[in-house]
Short mmCIF file of C-alpha atoms and ligand atoms in Angstrom, two decimals:
data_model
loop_
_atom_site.label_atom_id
_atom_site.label_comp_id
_atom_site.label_asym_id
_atom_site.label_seq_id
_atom_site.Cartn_x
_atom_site.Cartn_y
_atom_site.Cartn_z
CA UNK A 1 0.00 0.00 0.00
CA UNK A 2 1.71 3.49 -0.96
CA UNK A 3 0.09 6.43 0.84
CA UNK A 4 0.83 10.14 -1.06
CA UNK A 5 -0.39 13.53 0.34
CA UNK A 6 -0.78 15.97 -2.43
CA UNK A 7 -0.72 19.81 -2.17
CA UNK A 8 -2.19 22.17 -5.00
CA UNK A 9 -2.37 25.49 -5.09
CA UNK A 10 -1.45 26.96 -8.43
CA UNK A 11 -4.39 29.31 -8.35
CA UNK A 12 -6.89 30.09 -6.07
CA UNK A 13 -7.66 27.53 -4.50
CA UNK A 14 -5.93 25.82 -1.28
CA UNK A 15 -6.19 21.87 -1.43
CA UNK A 16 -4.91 18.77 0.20
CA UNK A 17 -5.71 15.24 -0.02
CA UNK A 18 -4.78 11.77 0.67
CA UNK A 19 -4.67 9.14 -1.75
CA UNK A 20 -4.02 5.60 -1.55
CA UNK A 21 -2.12 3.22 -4.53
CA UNK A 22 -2.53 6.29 -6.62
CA UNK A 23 -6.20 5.81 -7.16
CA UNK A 24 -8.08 5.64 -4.20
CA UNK A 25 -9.02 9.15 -2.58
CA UNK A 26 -9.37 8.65 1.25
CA UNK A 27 -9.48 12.20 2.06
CA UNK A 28 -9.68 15.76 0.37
CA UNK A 29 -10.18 19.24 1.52
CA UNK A 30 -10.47 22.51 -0.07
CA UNK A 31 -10.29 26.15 0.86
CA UNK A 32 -12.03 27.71 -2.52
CA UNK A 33 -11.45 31.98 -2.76
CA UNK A 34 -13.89 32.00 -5.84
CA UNK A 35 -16.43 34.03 -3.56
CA UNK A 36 -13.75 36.69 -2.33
CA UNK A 37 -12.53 36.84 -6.22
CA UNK A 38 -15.63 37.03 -7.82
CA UNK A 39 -15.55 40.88 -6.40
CA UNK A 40 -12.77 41.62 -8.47
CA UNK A 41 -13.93 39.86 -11.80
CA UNK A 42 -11.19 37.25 -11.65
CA UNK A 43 -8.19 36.41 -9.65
CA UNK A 44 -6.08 38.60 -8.04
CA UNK A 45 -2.84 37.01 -7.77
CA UNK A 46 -1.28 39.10 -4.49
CA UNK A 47 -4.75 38.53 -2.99
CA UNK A 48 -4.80 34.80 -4.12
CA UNK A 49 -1.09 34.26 -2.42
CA UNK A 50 -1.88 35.75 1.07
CA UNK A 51 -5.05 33.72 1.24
CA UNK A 52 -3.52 30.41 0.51
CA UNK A 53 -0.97 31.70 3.43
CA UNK A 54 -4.60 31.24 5.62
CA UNK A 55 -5.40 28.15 4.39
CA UNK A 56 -2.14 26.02 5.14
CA UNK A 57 -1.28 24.41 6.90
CA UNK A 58 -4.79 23.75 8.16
CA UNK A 59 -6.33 22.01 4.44
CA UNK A 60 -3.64 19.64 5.01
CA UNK A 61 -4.05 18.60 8.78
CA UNK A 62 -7.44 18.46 7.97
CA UNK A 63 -7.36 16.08 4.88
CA UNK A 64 -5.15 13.80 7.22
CA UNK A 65 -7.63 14.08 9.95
CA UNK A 66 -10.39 12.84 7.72
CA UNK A 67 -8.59 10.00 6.16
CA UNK A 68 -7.66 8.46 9.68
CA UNK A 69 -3.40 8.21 8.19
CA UNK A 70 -0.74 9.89 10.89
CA UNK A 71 1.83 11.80 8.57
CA UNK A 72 4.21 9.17 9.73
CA UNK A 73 2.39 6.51 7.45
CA UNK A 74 2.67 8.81 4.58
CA UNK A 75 5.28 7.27 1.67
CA UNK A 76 5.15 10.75 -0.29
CA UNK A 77 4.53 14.31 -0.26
CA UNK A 78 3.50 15.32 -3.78
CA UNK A 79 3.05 19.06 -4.12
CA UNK A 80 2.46 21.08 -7.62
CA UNK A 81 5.51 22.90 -8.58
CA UNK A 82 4.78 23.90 -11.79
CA UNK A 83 2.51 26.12 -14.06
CA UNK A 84 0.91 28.31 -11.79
CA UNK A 85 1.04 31.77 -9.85
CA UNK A 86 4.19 32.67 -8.23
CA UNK A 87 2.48 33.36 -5.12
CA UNK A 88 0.41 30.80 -5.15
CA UNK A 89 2.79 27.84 -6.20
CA UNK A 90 5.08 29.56 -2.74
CA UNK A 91 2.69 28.65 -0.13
CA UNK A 92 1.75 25.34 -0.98
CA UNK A 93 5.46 23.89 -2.02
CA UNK A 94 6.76 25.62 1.48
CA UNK A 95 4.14 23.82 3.23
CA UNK A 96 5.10 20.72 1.22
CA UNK A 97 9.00 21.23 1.93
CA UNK A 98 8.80 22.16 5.75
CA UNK A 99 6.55 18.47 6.14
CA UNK A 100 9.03 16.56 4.02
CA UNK A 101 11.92 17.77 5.61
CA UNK A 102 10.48 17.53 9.33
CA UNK A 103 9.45 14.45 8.71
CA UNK A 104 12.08 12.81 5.96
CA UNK A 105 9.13 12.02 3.70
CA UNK A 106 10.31 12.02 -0.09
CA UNK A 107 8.99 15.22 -1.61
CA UNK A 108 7.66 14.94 -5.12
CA UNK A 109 7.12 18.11 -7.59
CA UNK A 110 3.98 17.90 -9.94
CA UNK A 111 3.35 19.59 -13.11
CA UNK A 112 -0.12 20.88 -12.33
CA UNK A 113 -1.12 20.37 -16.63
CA UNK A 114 -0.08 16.67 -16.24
CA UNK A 115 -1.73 16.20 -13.39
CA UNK A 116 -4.92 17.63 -14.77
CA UNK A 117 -4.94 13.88 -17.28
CA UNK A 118 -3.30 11.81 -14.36
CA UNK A 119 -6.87 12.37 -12.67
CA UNK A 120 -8.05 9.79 -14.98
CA UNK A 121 -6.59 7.22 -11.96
CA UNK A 122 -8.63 8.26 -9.72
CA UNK A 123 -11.71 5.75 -8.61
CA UNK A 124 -9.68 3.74 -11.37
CA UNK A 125 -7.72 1.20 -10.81
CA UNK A 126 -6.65 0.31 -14.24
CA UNK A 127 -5.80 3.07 -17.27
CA UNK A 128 -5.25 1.86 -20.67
CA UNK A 129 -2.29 4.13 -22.15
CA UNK A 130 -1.99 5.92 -24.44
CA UNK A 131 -4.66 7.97 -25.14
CA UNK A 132 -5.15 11.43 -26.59
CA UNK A 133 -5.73 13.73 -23.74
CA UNK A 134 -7.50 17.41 -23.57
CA UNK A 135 -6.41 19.81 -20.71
CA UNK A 136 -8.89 22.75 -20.83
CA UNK A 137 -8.84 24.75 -18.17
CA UNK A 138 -8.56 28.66 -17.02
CA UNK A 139 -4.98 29.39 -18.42
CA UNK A 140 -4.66 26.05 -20.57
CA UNK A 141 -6.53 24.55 -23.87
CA UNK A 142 -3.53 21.82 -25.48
CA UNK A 143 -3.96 18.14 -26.57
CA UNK A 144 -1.75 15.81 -25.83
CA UNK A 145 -0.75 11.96 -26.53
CA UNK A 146 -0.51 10.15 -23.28
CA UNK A 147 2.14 7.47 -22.79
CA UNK A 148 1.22 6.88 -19.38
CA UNK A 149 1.24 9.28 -16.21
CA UNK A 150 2.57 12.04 -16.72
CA UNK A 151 4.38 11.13 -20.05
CA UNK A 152 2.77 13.62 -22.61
CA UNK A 153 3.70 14.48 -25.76
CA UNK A 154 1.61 17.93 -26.66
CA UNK A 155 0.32 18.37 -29.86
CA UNK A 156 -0.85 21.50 -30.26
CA UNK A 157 -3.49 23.96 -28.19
CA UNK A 158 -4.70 27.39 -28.23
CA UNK A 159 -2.82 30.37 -30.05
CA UNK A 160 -4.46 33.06 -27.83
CA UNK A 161 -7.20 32.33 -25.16
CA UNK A 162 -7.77 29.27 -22.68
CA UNK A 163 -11.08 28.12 -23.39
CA UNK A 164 -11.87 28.54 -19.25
CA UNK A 165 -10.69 32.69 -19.98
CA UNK A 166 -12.89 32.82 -23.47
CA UNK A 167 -15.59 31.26 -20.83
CA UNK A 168 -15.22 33.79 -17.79
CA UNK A 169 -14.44 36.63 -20.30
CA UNK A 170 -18.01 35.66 -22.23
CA UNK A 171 -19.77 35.94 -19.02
CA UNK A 172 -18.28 39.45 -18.17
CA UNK A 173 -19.55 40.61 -21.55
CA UNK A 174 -22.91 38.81 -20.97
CA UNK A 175 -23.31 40.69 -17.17
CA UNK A 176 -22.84 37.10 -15.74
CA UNK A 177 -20.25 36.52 -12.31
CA UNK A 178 -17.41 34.73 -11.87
CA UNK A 179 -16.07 32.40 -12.26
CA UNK A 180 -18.47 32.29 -15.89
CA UNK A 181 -17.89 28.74 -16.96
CA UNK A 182 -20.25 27.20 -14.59
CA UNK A 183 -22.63 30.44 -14.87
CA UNK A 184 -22.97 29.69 -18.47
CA UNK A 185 -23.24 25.75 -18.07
CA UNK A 186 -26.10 26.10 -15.97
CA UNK A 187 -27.92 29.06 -18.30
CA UNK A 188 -26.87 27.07 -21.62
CA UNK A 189 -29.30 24.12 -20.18
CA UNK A 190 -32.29 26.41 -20.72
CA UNK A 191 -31.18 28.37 -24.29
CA UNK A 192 -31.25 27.59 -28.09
CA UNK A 193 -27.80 26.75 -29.12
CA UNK A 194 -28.44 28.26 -32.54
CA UNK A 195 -30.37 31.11 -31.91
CA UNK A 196 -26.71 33.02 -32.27
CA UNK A 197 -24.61 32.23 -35.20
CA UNK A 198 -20.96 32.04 -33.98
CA UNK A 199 -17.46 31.01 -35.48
CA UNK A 200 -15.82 27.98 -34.75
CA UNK A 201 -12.03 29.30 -35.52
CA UNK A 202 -9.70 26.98 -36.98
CA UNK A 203 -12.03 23.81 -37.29
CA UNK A 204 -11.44 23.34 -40.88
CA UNK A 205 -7.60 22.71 -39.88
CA UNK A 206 -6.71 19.36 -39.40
CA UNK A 207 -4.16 20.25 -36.44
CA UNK A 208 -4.35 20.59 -32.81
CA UNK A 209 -4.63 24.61 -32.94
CA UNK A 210 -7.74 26.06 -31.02
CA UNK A 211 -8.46 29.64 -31.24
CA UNK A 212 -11.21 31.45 -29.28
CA UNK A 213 -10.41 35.36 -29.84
CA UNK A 214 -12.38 35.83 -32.53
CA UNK A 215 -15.61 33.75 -31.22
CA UNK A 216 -15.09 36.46 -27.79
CA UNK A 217 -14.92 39.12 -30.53
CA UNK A 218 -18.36 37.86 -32.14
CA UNK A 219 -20.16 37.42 -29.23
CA UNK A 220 -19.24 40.96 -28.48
CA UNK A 221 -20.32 42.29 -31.54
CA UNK A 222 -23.59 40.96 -31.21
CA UNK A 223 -24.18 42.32 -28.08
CA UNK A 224 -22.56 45.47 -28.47
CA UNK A 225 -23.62 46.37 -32.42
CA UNK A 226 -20.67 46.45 -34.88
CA UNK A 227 -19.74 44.28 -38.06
CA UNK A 228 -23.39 44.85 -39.46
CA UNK A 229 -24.85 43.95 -36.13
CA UNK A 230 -26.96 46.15 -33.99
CA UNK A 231 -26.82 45.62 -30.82
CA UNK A 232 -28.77 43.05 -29.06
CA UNK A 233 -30.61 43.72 -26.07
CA UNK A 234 -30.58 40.08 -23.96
CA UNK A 235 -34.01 39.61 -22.11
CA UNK A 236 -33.68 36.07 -20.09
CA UNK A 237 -34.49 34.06 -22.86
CA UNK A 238 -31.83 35.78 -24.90
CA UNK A 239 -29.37 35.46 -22.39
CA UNK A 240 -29.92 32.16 -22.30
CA UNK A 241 -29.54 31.40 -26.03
CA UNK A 242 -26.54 33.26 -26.17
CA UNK A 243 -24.93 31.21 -22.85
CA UNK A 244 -25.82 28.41 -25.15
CA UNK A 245 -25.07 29.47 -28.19
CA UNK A 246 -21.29 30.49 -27.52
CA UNK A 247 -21.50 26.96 -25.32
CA UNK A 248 -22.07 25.42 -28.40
CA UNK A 249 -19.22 27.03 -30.28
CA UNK A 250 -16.96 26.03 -27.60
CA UNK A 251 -17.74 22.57 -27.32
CA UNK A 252 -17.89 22.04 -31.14
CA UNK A 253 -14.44 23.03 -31.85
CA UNK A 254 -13.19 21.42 -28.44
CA UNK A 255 -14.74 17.46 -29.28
CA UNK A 256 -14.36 17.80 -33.10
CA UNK A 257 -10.39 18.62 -33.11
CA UNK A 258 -10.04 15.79 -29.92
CA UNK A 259 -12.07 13.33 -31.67
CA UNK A 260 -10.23 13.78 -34.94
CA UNK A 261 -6.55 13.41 -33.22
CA UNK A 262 -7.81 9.99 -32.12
CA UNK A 263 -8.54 8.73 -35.01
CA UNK A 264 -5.46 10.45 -36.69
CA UNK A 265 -3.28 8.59 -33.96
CA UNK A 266 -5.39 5.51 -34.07
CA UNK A 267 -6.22 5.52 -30.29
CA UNK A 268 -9.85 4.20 -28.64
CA UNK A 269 -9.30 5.90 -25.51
CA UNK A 270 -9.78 9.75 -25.45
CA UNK A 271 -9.72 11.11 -22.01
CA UNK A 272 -10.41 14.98 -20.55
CA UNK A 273 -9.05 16.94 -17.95
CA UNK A 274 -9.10 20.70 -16.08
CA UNK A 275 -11.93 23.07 -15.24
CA UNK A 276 -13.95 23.35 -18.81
CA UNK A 277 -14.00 19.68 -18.51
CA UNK A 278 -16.58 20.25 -15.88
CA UNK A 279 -18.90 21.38 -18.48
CA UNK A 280 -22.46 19.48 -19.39
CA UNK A 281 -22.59 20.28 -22.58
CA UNK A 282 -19.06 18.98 -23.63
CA UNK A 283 -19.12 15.89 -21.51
CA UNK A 284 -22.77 14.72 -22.87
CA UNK A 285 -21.40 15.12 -26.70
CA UNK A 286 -17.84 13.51 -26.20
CA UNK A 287 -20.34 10.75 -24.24
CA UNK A 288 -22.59 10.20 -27.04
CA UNK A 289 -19.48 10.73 -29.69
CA UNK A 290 -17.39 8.23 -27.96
CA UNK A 291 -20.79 5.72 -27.83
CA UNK A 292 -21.47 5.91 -31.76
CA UNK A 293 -17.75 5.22 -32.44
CA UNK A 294 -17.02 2.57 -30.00
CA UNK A 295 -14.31 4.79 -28.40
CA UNK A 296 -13.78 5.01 -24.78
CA UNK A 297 -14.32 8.21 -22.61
CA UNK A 298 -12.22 8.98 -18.97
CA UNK A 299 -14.12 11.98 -18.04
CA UNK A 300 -12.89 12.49 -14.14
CA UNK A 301 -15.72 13.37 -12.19
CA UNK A 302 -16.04 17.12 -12.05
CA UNK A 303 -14.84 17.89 -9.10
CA UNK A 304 -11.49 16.09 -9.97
CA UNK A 305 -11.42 17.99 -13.19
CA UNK A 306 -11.13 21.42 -11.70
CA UNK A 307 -7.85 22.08 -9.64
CA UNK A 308 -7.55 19.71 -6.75
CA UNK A 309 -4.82 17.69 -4.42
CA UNK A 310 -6.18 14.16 -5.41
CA UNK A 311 -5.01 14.21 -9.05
CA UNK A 312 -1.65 15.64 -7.72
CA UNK A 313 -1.25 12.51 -5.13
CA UNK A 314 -2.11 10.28 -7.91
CA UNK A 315 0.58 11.76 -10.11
CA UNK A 316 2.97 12.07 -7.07
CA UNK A 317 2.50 8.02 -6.66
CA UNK A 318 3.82 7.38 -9.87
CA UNK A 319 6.77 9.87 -9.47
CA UNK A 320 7.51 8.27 -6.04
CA UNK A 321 7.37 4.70 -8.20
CA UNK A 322 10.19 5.99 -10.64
CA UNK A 323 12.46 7.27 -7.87
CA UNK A 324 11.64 10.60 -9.17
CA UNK A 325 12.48 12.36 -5.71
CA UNK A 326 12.86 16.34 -5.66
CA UNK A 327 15.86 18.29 -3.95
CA UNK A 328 14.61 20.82 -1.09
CA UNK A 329 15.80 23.69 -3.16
CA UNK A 330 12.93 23.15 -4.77
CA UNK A 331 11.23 26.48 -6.29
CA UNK A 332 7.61 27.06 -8.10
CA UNK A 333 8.65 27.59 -12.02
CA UNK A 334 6.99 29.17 -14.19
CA UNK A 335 6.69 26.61 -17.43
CA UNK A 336 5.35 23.31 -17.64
CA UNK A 337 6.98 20.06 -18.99
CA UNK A 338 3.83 19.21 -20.69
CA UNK A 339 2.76 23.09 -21.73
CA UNK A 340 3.36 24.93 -24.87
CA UNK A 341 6.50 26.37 -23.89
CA UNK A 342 9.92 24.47 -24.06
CA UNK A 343 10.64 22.30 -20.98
CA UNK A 344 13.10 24.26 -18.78
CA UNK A 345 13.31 21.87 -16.07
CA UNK A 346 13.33 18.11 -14.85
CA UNK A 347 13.03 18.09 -10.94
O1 KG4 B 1 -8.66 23.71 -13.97
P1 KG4 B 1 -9.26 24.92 -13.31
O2 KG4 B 1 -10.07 24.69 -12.07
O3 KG4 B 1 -8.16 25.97 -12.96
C1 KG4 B 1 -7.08 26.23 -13.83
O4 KG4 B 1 -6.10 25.45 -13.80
O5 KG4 B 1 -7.24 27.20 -14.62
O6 KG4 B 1 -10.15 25.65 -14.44
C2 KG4 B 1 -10.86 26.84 -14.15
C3 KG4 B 1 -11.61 27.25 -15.40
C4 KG4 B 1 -12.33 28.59 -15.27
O7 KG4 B 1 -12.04 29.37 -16.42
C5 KG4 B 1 -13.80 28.20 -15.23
O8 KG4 B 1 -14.67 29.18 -15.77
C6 KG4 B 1 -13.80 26.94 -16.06
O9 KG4 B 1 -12.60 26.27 -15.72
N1 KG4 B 1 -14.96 26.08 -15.75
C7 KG4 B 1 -15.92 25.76 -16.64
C8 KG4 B 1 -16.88 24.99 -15.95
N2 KG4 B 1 -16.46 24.85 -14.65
C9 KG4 B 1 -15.27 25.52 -14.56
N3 KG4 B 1 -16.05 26.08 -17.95
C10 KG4 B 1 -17.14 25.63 -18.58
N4 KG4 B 1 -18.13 24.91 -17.98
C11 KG4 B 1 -18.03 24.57 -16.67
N5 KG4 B 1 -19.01 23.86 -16.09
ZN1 ZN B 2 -5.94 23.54 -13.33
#
């Protein structure tokens, strides 16, 4: 039996949790600041930092509380190190490196992207490898081929915005709070996904680019007037439509390009991670896409597709399996191994 505590907190919110063989979740806590950002529109990073400063060490003597393990039974301490807020990454790796080092527990440093697809373990006790993996999420929209955990080769993603930003930014043009992709989920289930005619950027290209700029730009237009467009005054039912209707265009682009990389790579297993893939709408397609085609579908449950310390223990298992130990000098970096920019660093 190997018992891993992970850490996250990349962003905004403060997690821990306990996880045991890399699959099995006996424990997880978090300490969400979506209320206290939602008065700003998004996240504030200073703000984000200090709260997550609040939060730990309690999240994490809490999540060991609730899963009945002493931190003396605990094999590895798995803590995400990379993409993420400066601030943010600080407080959770300190907290990570102070327990690890009090305690001689290996320390293991996550890439928050991969860990977003190594959620696919969780409740799981077999994964089929590869598979062609989508991490959507707030800052991240790439697809990747999946050699096992945390083994990713990425194929291509977004040239401008995440499809969680294009989300939140949607529902700041459409008066809606935030975070806006689970504001417009919840509208989209009562609109007319055509009642707005949007772009889907890029679908005609058979690569792994995503665009969403110019859908945001559309939507805006419409609502705004512009581009032979007068402007549209939303009653409920139009607000509605429109959550749906840009829904639509989002979830279009996102299951056509993912669907067509499987087949293009000849893989039956097609698997979705991060905060979008929370969202009805693209979960019931890739479901019913993935039934007409015989494919298989590892859609994490949502709560383990938005950021969370049980996908990081399940990646930190597998680390801890390879002898993949990190140094104490470890630091939060910037990049990730499995994001669009060049790998800069192998802890
Ligand atoms: O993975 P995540 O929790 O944090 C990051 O790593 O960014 O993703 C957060 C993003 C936000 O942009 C949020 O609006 C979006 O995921 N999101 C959703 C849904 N739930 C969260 N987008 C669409 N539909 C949802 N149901
Ligand atoms: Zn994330």
């Amino acid at each position: 039996m190997v018992l891993v505590l992970g850490i996250e907190s990349s962003c905004d919110d403060a997690c821990a949790a306990v996880v045991r063989d890399g699959h099995e979740v006996l424990a997880e806590v978090t300490a969400s600041q979506a209320e206290a950002m939602s008065a700003w529109g998004g996240v504030v990073p200073e703000l984000a930092a200090r709260g997550h400063l609040d939060a730990f060490p309690g999240v994490v003597v809490e999540a060991l509380a609730r899963s009945g393990v002493a931190i003396d039974e605990v094999d590895g301490i798995a803590v995400t190190a990379f993409p993420g807020l400066g601030g943010s990454l600080l407080a959770g790796i300190t907290c990570a490196k102070v327990l690890a080092a009090r305690r001689r527990i290996p320390l293991l440093a996550v890439d928050h992207i991969a860990a977003h697809l190594a959620a696919v373990h969780l409740g799981r006790v077999e994964v089929s490898y590869p598979f062609l993996g989508l991490v959507a999420s707030g800052g991240h929209s790439h697809y990747y081929l999946a050699r096992g955990p945390g083994d990713l080769d990425l194929l291509g993603g977004t040239i401008d915005d995440a499809a969680g930003e294009a989300f939140d930014k949607a529902a700041a043009m459409l008066g809606l709070g935030y975070p806006g992709g689970p504001l417009i989920d919840a509208l989209a289930a009562q609109g007319d996904p055509r009642a707005f005619i949007l772009p889907r950027s890029l679908l005609d290209e058979d690569s792994a680019r995503l665009s969403f700029s110019g859908l945001k730009t559309a939507l805006l237009y419409r609502l705004k007037g512009s581009q032979g467009h007068a402007a549209t005054m939303l009653d409920a039912r139009g607000l509605a439509d429109a959550c749906a209707s840009f829904q639509a265009a989002v979830v279009d682009v996102l299951a056509i390009k993912l669907l067509r990389l499987a087949a293009v790579h000849g893989l039956e297993t097609i698997a979705i991670g991060g905060g979008v893939a929370c969202n009805r709408g693209l979960r019931t397609r890739l479901a019913d896409e993935c039934a007409k085609r015989g494919l298989r579908l590892l859609a994490p449950e949502p709560r383990h597709c938005a950021d969370n310390a049980a996908m990081v223990a399940a990646l930190g298992t597998h680390l801890l399996a390879a002898g993949r130990i990190a140094g104490h000098d470890l630091v939060p970096l910037p990049s990730s191994r499995a994001g669009p920019r060049a790998r800069r660093h192998d802890p």
